[in-house]
Structure formats: structure tokens, C-alpha cells
Amino acid sequence: MRRKKFCQALCGEVLSISGDGSQTRSFCRAEDLIDARVRLMEASDDSFSGPVKVGKPAEFSIG
């Protein structure tokens, strides 16, 4: 998908957009992500065995 968009942009073509515009995303600062990864690596117990959500609870509309 990204390759197609990249090629469209290079060729001066109209970029295709998928979805209805209702998609949202949650963003995270790189510094916060790194801090969370370091804390997980330094944790002395095995309480972090699955996925860990790192980011803000607020979501932003992309459309």
C-alpha cells in the first residue's frame, strides 16, 4: 500500500484514499515510547507478558 502511494506521488498522480474519513489515531512522543521500553526492560518481575499500550488515550480524526 505504501509503495503504491509513493509511486503515485513520484509520478504526479492523484493519491488514492481509502475509508470514509472516520478513522482515528492515537499518537505518542518518541521520548515517551523510549521511556516506556526502558522501564519494561528494567522491570524485575514478569508482570508484562503481553502487549502493552503506550500512548495517549486521546484519539484524533485523520479524515
PDB file of C-alpha atoms in Angstrom, residues 3-48:
ATOM      1  CA  ARG A   3       4.708   1.574  -2.167  1.00  0.00           C
ATOM      2  CA  LYS A   4       1.688   2.345  -4.359  1.00  0.00           C
ATOM      3  CA  LYS A   5       1.197   5.760  -2.719  1.00  0.00           C
ATOM      4  CA  PHE A   6       4.907   6.529  -3.058  1.00  0.00           C
ATOM      5  CA  CYS A   7       4.811   5.681  -6.760  1.00  0.00           C
ATOM      6  CA  GLN A   8       1.646   7.756  -7.251  1.00  0.00           C
ATOM      7  CA  ALA A   9       3.329  10.743  -5.611  1.00  0.00           C
ATOM      8  CA  LEU A  10       6.515  10.376  -7.692  1.00  0.00           C
ATOM      9  CA  CYS A  11       4.523  10.147 -10.915  1.00  0.00           C
ATOM     10  CA  GLY A  12       2.437  13.196 -10.072  1.00  0.00           C
ATOM     11  CA  GLU A  13      -0.736  11.101  -9.954  1.00  0.00           C
ATOM     12  CA  VAL A  14      -3.714  11.769  -7.726  1.00  0.00           C
ATOM     13  CA  LEU A  15      -3.227   9.905  -4.440  1.00  0.00           C
ATOM     14  CA  SER A  16      -5.921   7.358  -3.688  1.00  0.00           C
ATOM     15  CA  ILE A  17      -7.510   7.475  -0.253  1.00  0.00           C
ATOM     16  CA  SER A  18      -9.225   4.551   1.465  1.00  0.00           C
ATOM     17  CA  GLY A  19     -12.003   4.637   4.032  1.00  0.00           C
ATOM     18  CA  ASP A  20     -14.776   7.053   4.868  1.00  0.00           C
ATOM     19  CA  GLY A  21     -12.739   9.545   6.897  1.00  0.00           C
ATOM     20  CA  SER A  22     -13.919   8.274  10.264  1.00  0.00           C
ATOM     21  CA  GLN A  23     -10.600   6.616  11.160  1.00  0.00           C
ATOM     22  CA  THR A  24      -8.831   7.924  14.248  1.00  0.00           C
ATOM     23  CA  ARG A  25      -5.292   7.564  15.549  1.00  0.00           C
ATOM     24  CA  SER A  26      -3.605   7.946  18.905  1.00  0.00           C
ATOM     25  CA  PHE A  27      -0.127   9.458  18.880  1.00  0.00           C
ATOM     26  CA  CYS A  28       2.844   9.094  21.200  1.00  0.00           C
ATOM     27  CA  ARG A  29       6.018  11.146  21.537  1.00  0.00           C
ATOM     28  CA  ALA A  30       9.173   9.173  20.694  1.00  0.00           C
ATOM     29  CA  GLU A  31      10.670  10.138  24.067  1.00  0.00           C
ATOM     30  CA  ASP A  32       7.670   8.625  25.892  1.00  0.00           C
ATOM     31  CA  LEU A  33       7.897   5.429  23.844  1.00  0.00           C
ATOM     32  CA  ILE A  34      11.598   5.024  24.611  1.00  0.00           C
ATOM     33  CA  ASP A  35      10.997   5.671  28.312  1.00  0.00           C
ATOM     34  CA  ALA A  36       8.276   3.000  28.384  1.00  0.00           C
ATOM     35  CA  ARG A  37      10.515   0.459  26.617  1.00  0.00           C
ATOM     36  CA  VAL A  38      13.360   1.094  29.071  1.00  0.00           C
ATOM     37  CA  ARG A  39      11.004   0.718  32.048  1.00  0.00           C
ATOM     38  CA  LEU A  40       9.683  -2.565  30.668  1.00  0.00           C
ATOM     39  CA  MET A  41      13.212  -3.900  30.175  1.00  0.00           C
ATOM     40  CA  GLU A  42      14.215  -2.857  33.697  1.00  0.00           C
ATOM     41  CA  ALA A  43      11.116  -4.385  35.345  1.00  0.00           C
ATOM     42  CA  SER A  44      12.211  -7.028  37.838  1.00  0.00           C
ATOM     43  CA  ASP A  45       9.049  -9.119  37.594  1.00  0.00           C
ATOM     44  CA  ASP A  46       7.312 -10.881  34.744  1.00  0.00           C
ATOM     45  CA  SER A  47       4.088  -8.893  35.012  1.00  0.00           C
ATOM     46  CA  PHE A  48       4.486  -7.597  31.441  1.00  0.00           C
TER      47      PHE A  48
END
